mmCIF file of C-alpha atoms in Angstrom:
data_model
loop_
_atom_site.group_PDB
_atom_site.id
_atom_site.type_symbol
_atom_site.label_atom_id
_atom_site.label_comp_id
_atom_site.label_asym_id
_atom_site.label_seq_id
_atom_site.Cartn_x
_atom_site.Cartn_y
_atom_site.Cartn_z
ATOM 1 C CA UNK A 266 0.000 0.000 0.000
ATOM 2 C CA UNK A 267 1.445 3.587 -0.597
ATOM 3 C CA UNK A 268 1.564 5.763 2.229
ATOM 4 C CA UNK A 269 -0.636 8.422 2.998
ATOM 5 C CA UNK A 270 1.005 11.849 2.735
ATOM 6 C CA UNK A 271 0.008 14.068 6.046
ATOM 7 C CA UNK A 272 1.903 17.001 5.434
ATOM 8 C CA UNK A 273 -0.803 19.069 3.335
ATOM 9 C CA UNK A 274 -2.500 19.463 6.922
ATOM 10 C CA UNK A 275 0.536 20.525 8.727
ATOM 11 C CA UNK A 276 -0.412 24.098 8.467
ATOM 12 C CA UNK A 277 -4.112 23.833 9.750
ATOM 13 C CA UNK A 278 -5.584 24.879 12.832
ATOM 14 C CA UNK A 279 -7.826 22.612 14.917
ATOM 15 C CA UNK A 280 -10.448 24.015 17.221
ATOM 16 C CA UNK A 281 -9.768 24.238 20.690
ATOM 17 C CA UNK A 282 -11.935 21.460 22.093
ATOM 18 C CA UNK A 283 -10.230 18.894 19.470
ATOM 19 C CA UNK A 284 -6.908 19.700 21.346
ATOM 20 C CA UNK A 285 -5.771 16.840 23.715
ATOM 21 C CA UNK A 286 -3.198 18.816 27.283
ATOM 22 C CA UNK A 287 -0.980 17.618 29.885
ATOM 23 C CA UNK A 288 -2.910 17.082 33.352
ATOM 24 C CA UNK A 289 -0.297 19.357 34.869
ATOM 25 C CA UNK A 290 -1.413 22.413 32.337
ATOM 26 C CA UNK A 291 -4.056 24.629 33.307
ATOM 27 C CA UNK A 292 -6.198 23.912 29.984
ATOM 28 C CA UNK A 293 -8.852 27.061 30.076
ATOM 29 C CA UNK A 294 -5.928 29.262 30.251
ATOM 30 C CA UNK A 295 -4.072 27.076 27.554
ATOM 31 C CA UNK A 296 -7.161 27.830 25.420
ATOM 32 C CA UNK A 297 -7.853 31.263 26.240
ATOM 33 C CA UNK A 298 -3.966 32.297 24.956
ATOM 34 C CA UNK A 299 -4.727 29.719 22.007
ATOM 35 C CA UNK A 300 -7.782 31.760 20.854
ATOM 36 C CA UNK A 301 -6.106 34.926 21.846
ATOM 37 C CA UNK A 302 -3.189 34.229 19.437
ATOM 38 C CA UNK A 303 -5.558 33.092 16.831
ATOM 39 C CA UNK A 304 -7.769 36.245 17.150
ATOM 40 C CA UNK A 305 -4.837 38.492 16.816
ATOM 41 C CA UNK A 306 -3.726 36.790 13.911
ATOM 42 C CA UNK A 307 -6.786 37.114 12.122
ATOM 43 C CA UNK A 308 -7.023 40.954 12.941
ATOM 44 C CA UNK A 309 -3.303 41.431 11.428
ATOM 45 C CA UNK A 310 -4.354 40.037 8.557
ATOM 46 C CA UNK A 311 -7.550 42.026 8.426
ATOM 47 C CA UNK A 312 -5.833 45.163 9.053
ATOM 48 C CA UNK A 313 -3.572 44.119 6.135
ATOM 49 C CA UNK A 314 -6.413 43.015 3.786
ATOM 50 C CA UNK A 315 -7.501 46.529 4.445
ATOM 51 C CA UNK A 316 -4.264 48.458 3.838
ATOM 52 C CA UNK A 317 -4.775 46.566 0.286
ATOM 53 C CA UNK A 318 -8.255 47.868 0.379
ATOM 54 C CA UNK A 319 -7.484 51.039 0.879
ATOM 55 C CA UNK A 320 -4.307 51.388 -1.858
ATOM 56 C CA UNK A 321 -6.364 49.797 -4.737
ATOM 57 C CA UNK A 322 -9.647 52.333 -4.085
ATOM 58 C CA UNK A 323 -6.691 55.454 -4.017
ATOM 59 C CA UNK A 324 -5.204 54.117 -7.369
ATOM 60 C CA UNK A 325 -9.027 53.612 -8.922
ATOM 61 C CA UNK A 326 -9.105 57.240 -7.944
ATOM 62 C CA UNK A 327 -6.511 58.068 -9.641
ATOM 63 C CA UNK A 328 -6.931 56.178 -13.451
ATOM 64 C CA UNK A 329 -10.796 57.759 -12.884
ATOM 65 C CA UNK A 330 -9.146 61.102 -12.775
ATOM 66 C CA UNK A 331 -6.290 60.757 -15.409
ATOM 67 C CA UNK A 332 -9.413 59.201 -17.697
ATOM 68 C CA UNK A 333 -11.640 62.438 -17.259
ATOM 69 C CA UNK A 334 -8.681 64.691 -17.856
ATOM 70 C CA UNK A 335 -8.227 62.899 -20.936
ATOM 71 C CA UNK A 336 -11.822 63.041 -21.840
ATOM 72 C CA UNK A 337 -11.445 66.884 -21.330
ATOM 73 C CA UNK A 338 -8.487 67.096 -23.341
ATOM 74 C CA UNK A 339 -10.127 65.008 -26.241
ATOM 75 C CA UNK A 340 -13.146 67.211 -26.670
ATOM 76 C CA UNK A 341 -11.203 70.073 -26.799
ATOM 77 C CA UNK A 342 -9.914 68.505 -29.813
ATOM 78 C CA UNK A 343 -10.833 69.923 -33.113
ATOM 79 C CA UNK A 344 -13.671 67.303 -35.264
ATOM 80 C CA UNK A 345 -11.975 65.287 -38.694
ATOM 81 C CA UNK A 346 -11.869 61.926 -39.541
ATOM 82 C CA UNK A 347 -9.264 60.909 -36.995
ATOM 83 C CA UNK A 348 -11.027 62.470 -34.127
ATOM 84 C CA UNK A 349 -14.987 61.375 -35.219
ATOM 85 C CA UNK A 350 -14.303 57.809 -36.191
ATOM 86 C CA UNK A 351 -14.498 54.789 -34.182
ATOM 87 C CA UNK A 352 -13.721 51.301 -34.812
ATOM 88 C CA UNK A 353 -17.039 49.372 -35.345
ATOM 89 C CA UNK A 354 -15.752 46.174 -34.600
ATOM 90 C CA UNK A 355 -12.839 45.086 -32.634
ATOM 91 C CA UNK A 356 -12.762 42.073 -35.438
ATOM 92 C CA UNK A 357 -10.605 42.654 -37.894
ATOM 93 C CA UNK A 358 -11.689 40.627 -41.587
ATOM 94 C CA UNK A 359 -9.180 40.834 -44.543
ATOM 95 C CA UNK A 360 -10.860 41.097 -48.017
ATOM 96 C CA UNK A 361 -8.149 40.267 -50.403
ATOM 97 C CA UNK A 362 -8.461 41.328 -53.785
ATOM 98 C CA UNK A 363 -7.336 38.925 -56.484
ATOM 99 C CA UNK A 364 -3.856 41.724 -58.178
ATOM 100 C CA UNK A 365 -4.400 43.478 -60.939
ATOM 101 C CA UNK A 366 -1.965 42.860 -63.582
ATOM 102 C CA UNK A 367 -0.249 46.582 -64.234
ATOM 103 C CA UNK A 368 -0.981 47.019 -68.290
ATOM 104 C CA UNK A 369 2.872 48.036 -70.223
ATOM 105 C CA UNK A 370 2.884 50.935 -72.211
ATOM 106 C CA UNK A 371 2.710 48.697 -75.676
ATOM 107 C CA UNK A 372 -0.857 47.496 -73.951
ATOM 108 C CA UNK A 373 -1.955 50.935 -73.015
ATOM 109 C CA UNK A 374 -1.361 52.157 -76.716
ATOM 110 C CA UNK A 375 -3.058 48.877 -78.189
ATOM 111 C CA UNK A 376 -6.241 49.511 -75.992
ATOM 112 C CA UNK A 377 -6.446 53.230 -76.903
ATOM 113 C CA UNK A 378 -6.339 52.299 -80.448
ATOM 114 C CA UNK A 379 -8.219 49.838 -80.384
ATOM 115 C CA UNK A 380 -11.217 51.960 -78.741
ATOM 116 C CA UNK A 381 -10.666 55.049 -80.945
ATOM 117 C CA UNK A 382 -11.183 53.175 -84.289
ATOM 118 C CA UNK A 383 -14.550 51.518 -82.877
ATOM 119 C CA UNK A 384 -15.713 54.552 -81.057
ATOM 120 C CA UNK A 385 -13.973 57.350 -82.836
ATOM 121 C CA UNK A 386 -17.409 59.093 -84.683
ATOM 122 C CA UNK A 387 -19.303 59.038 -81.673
ATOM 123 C CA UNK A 388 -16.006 60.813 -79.436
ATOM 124 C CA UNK A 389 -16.095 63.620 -82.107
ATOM 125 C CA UNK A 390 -19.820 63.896 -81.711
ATOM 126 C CA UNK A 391 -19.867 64.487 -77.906
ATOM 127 C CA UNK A 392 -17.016 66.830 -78.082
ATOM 128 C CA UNK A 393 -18.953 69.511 -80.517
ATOM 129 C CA UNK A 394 -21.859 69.451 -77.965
ATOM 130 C CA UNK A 395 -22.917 72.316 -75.979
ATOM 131 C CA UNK A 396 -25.425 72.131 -73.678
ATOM 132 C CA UNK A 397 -25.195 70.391 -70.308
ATOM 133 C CA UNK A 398 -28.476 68.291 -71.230
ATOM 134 C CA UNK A 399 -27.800 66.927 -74.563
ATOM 135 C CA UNK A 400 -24.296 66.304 -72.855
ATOM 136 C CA UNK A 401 -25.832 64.232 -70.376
ATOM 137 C CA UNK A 402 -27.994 62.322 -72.326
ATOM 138 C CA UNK A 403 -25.542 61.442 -75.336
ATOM 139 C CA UNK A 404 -23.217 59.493 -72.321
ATOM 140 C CA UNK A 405 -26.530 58.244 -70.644
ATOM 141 C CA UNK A 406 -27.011 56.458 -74.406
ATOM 142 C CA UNK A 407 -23.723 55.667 -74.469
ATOM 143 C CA UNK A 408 -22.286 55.284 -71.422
ATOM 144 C CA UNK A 409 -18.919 53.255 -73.161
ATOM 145 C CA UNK A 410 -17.332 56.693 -73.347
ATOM 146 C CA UNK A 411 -17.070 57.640 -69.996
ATOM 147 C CA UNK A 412 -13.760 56.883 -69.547
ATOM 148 C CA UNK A 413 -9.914 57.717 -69.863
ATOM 149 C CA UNK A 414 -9.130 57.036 -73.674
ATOM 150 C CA UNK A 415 -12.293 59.321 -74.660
ATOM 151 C CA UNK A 416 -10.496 62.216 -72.832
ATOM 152 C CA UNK A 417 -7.267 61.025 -73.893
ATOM 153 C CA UNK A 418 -8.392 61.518 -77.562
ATOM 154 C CA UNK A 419 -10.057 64.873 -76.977
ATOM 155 C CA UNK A 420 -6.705 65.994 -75.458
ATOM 156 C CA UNK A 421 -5.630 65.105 -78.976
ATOM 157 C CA UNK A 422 -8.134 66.500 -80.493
ATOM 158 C CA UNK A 423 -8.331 70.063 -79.138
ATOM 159 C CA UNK A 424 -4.324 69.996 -80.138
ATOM 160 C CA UNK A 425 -4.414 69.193 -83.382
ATOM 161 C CA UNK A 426 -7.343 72.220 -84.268
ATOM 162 C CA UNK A 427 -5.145 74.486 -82.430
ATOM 163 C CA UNK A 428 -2.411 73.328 -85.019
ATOM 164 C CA UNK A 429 -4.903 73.877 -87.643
ATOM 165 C CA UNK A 430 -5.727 77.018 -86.277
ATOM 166 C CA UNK A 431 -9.377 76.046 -85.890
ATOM 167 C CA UNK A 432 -9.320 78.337 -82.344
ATOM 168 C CA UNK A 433 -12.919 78.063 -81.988
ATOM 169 C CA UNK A 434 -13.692 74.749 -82.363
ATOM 170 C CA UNK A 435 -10.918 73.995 -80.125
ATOM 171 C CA UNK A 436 -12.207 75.866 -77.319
ATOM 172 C CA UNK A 437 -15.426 74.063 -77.939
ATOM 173 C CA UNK A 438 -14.227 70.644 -77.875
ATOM 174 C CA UNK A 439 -11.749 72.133 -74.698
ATOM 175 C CA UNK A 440 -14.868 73.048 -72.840
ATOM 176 C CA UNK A 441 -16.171 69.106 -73.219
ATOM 177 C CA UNK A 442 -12.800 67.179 -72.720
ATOM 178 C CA UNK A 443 -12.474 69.201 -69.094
ATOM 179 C CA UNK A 444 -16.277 67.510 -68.443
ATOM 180 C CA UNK A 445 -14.918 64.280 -69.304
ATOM 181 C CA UNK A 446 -12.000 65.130 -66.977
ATOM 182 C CA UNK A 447 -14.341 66.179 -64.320
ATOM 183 C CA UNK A 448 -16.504 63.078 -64.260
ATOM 184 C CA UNK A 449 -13.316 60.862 -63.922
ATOM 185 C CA UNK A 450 -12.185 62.654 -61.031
ATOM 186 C CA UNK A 451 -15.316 63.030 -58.883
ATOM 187 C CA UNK A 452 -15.414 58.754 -59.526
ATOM 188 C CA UNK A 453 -11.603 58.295 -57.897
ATOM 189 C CA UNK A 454 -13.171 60.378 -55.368
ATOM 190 C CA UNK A 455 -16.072 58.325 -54.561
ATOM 191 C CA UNK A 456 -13.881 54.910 -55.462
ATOM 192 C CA UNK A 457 -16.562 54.068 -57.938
ATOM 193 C CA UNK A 458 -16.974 53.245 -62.117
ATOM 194 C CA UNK A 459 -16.889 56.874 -63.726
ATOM 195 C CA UNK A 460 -19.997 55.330 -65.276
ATOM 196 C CA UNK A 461 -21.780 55.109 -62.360
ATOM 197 C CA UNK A 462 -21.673 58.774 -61.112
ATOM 198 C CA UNK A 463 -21.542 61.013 -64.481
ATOM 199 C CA UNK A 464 -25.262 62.051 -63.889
ATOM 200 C CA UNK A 465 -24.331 62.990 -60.263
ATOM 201 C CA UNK A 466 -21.036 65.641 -61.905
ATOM 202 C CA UNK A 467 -24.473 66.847 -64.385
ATOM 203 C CA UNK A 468 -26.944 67.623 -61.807
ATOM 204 C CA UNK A 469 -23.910 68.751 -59.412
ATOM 205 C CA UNK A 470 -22.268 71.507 -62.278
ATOM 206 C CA UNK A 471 -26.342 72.425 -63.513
ATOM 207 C CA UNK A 472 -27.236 73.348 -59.386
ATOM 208 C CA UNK A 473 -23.383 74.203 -58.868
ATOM 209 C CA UNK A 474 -22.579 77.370 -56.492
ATOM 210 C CA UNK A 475 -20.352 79.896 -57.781
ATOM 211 C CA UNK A 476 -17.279 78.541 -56.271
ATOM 212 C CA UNK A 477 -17.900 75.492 -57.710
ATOM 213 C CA UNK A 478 -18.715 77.243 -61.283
ATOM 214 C CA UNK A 479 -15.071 78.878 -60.923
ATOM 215 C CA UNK A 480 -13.271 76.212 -60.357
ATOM 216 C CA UNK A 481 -14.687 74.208 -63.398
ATOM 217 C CA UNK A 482 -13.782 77.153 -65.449
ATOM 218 C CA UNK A 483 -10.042 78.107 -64.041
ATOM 219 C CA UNK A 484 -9.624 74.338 -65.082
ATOM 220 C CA UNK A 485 -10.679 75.119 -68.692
ATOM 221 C CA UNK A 486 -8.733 78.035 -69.328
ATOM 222 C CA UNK A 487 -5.835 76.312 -67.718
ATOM 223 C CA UNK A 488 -6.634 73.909 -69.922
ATOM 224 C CA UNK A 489 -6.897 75.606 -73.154
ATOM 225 C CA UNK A 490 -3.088 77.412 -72.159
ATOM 226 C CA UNK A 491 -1.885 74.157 -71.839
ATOM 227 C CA UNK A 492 -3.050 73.198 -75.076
ATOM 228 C CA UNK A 493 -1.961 76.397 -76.899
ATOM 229 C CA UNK A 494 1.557 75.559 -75.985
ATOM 230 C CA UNK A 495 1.433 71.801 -77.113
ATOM 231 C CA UNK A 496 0.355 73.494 -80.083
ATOM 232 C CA UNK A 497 3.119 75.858 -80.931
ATOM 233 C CA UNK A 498 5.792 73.158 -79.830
ATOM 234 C CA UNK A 499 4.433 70.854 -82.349
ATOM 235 C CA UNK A 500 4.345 73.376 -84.799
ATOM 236 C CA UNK A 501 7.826 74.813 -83.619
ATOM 237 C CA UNK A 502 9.153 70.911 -84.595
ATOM 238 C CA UNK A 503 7.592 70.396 -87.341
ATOM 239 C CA UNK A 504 9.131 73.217 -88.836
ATOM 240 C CA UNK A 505 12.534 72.203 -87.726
ATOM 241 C CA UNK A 506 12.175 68.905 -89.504
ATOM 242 C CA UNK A 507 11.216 70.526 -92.703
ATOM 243 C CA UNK A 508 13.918 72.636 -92.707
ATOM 244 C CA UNK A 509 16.610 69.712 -91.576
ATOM 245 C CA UNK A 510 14.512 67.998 -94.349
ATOM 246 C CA UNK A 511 15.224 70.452 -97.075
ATOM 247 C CA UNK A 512 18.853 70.927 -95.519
ATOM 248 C CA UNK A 513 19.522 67.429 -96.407
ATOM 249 C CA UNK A 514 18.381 67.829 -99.826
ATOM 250 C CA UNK A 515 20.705 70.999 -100.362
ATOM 251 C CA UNK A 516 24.040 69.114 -98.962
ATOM 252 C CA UNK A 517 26.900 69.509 -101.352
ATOM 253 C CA UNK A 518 29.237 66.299 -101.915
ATOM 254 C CA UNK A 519 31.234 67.618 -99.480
ATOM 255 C CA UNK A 520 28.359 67.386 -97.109
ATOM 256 C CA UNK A 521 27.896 71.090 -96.800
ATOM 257 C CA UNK A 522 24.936 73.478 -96.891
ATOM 258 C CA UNK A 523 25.603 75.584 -99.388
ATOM 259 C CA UNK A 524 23.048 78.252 -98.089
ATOM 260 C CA UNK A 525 25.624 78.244 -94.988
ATOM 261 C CA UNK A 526 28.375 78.425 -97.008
ATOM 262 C CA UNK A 527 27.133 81.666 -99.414
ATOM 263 C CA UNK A 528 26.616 83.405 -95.765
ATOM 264 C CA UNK A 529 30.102 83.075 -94.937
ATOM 265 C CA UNK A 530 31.525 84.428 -98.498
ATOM 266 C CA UNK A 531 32.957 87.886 -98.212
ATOM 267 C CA UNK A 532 30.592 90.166 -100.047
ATOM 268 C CA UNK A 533 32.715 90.551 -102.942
ATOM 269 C CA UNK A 534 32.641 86.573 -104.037
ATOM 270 C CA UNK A 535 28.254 86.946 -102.755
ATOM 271 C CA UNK A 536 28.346 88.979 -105.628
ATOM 272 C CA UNK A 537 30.267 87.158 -107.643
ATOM 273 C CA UNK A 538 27.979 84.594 -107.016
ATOM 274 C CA UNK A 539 24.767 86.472 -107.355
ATOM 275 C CA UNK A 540 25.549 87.965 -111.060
ATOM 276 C CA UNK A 541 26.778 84.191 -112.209
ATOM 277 C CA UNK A 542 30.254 86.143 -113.332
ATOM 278 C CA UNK A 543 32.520 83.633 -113.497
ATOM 279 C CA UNK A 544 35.274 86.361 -114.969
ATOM 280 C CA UNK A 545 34.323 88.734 -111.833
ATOM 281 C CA UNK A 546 34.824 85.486 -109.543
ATOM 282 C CA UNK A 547 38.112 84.586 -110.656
ATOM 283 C CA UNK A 548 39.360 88.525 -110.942
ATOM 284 C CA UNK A 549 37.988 88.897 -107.262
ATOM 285 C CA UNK A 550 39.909 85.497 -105.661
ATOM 286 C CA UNK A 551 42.917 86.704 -107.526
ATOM 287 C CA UNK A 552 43.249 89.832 -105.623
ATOM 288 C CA UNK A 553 42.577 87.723 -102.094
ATOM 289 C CA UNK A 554 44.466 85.877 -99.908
ATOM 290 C CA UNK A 555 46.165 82.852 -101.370
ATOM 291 C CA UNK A 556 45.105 80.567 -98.197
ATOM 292 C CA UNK A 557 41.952 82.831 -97.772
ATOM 293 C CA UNK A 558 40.431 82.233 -101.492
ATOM 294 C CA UNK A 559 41.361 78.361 -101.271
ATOM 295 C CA UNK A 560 39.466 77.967 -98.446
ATOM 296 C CA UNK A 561 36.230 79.619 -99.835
ATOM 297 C CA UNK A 562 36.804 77.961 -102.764
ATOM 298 C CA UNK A 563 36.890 74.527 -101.140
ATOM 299 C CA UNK A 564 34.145 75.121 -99.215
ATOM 300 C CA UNK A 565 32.170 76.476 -102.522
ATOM 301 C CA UNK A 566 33.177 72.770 -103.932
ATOM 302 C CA UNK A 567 32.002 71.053 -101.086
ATOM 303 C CA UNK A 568 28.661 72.715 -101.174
ATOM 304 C CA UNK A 569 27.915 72.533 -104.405
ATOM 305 C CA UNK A 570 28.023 76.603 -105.200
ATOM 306 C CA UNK A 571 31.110 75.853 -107.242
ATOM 307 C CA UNK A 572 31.639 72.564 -109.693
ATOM 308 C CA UNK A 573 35.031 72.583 -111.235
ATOM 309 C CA UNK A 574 35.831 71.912 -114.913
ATOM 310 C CA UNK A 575 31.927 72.531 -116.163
ATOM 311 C CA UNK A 576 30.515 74.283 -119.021
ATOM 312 C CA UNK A 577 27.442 76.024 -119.048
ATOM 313 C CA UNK A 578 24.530 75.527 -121.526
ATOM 314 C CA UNK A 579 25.358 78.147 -123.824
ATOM 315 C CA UNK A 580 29.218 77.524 -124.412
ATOM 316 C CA UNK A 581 28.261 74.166 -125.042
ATOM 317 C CA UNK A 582 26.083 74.987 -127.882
ATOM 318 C CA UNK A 583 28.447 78.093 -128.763
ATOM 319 C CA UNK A 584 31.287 75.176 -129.317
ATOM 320 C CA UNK A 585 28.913 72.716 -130.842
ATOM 321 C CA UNK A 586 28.367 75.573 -133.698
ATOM 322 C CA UNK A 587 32.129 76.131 -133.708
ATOM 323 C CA UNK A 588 33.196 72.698 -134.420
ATOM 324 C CA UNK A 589 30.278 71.838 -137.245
ATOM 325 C CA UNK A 590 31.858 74.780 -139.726
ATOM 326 C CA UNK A 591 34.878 72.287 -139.396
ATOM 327 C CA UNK A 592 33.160 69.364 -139.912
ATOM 328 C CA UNK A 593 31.806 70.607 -143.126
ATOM 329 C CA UNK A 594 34.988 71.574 -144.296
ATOM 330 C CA UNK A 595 36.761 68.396 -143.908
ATOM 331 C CA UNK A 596 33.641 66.913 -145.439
ATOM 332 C CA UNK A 597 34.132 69.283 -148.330
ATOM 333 C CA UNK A 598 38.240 69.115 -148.736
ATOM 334 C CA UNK A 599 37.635 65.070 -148.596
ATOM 335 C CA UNK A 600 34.931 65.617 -151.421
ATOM 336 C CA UNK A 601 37.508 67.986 -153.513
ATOM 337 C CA UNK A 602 40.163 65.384 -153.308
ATOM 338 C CA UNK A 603 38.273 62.139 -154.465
ATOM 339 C CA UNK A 604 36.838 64.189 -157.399
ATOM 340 C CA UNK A 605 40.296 65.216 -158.641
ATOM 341 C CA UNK A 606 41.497 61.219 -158.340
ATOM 342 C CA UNK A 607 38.760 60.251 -160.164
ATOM 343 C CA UNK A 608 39.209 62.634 -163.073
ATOM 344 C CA UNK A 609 43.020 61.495 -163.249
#
């Protein structure tokens, strides 16, 4: 059998009457200091229970005080977002969205041209409208172009009439690609399909207060700058290519511009040049600098002002009348001399 383990009551106190004395101890005083001792324990420990009492109440006191001064302190605070919301739930559910796939710029091109050449007619037609209604409806019956390559191509659009110089049907299709802009931006706003809130920007800009009115139209005339200066850079490169273009076509087979090389002739071989004097030209580099007039001369070559060893138009004919006189001549001595052999 295992033995029974006593010392778990070691530390208990039996009543008095359970208590077994010596017959030479006086047992009702025995008992009397016995219950004595045990009262005053239990007091020290009461006294002590409330010490504990006491020091947990003074520290309540104390959080209850640092919470209202906090309380104080927070509605003193001024109201926004951080200061009005609460958390509704202390549970915390993740809704994952599956990624998006980030389009390249090769896919971004490919989608805007593929919606222009399907949609292209109608874009045009909603940029020459006017009025906020017919706006409206046209997108309500064809809500497809409420999105970013329709402003995209009115962007394009409004430039290319400003390169044509059509001013006033720019301004006109300005006026509908800032709506389009508009309507985009009021749906990042609300995190919602631009398709879904384009009759909320209508009745919004148709009820609009004047603030509202004035920012709609600093945007358009900011706008309309902006497109202005697209304008004149495109037009300010164009022209550069055409020139370069025509540059090209003018090089010399020395590779040189001859228009660039006339502007740095001294005026006396300009003139030279000007009157076609080929007598003046050579009378003028004789009286130059050796190393001066082959330079310019080199340069002339190179551009194709100047081509060595050729002959003009008229002193080719001039030489082709010179030398037939001869030819008939011969012809006619030749003639002379087979008549005379035949006669011998």
């Amino acid at each position: 059998m295992t033995t029974i383990d006593y010392s778990v009551w070691d530390h208990i106190e039996v009543s008095d009457d359970e208590d077994d004395t010596h017959p030479n101890i006086d047992t009702p005083s025995l008992f009397r200091w016995r219950h004595q001792a045990r009262v005053e324990r239990m007091e020290a420990c009461h006294k002590k229970a409330q010490e504990e009492e006491k020091r947990l109440k003074k520290e309540e006191r104390s959080c209850e005080k640092k919470l209202e001064e906090h309380q104080r302190e927070e509605r003193k605070m001024p109201w926004n977002v951080d200061t009005l919301s609460r958390d509704g739930f202390s549970k915390s559910v993740l809704n994952v969205k599956p990624e998006v796939k980030e389009e390249t710029e090769e896919e971004k091109e490919e989608k805007h041209k593929t919606f222009v050449e399907k949609y292209e007619k109608q874009i045009k037609h909603f940029g020459m409208l006017r009025r906020w209604d017919d706006s409206q409806k046209y997108l309500s019956d064809n809500p497809h172009l409420v999105c970013e390559e329709t402003a995209n191509y009115l962007v394009i659009m409004c430039i290319d009439l400003e390169v044509e110089e059509k001013h006033a049907l720019m301004e006109q299709v300005a006026h509908q690609t800032i709506v389009m802009q508009f309507i985009l931006e009021l749906a990042k706003s609300l995190k919602v399909d631009p398709r879904g809130c384009f009759r909320q920007f209508f009745t919004k800009i148709k009820t609009a207060d004047q603030q509202y009115q004035d920012a709609f139209n600093d945007e358009l005339e900011s706008f309309k700058e902006r497109v202005r200066g697209r304008a004149k850079v495109r037009i300010e490169k164009a022209m550069k290519e055409y020139e370069e273009e025509e540059r090209q076509k003018r090089l010399g087979p020395g590779g040189l511009d001859p228009v660039d090389v006339y502007d740095s002739l001294p005026m006396e071989m300009q003139k030279c040049f000007d009157e076609k004097d080929i007598q003046m030209l050579q009378e003028t580099i004789s009286k130059m600098d050796p190393t001066e007039a082959k330079y310019h001369m080199k340069r002339c070559i190179d551009s194709g002002l100047w081509v060595p060893n050729s002959r003009t138009d008229d002193d080719a004919e001039k030489e082709e009348k010179e030398e037939e006189p001869q030819y008939e001549e011969v012809k006619k001595e030749t003639s002379d001399g087979q008549d005379e052999s035949d006669s011998k």
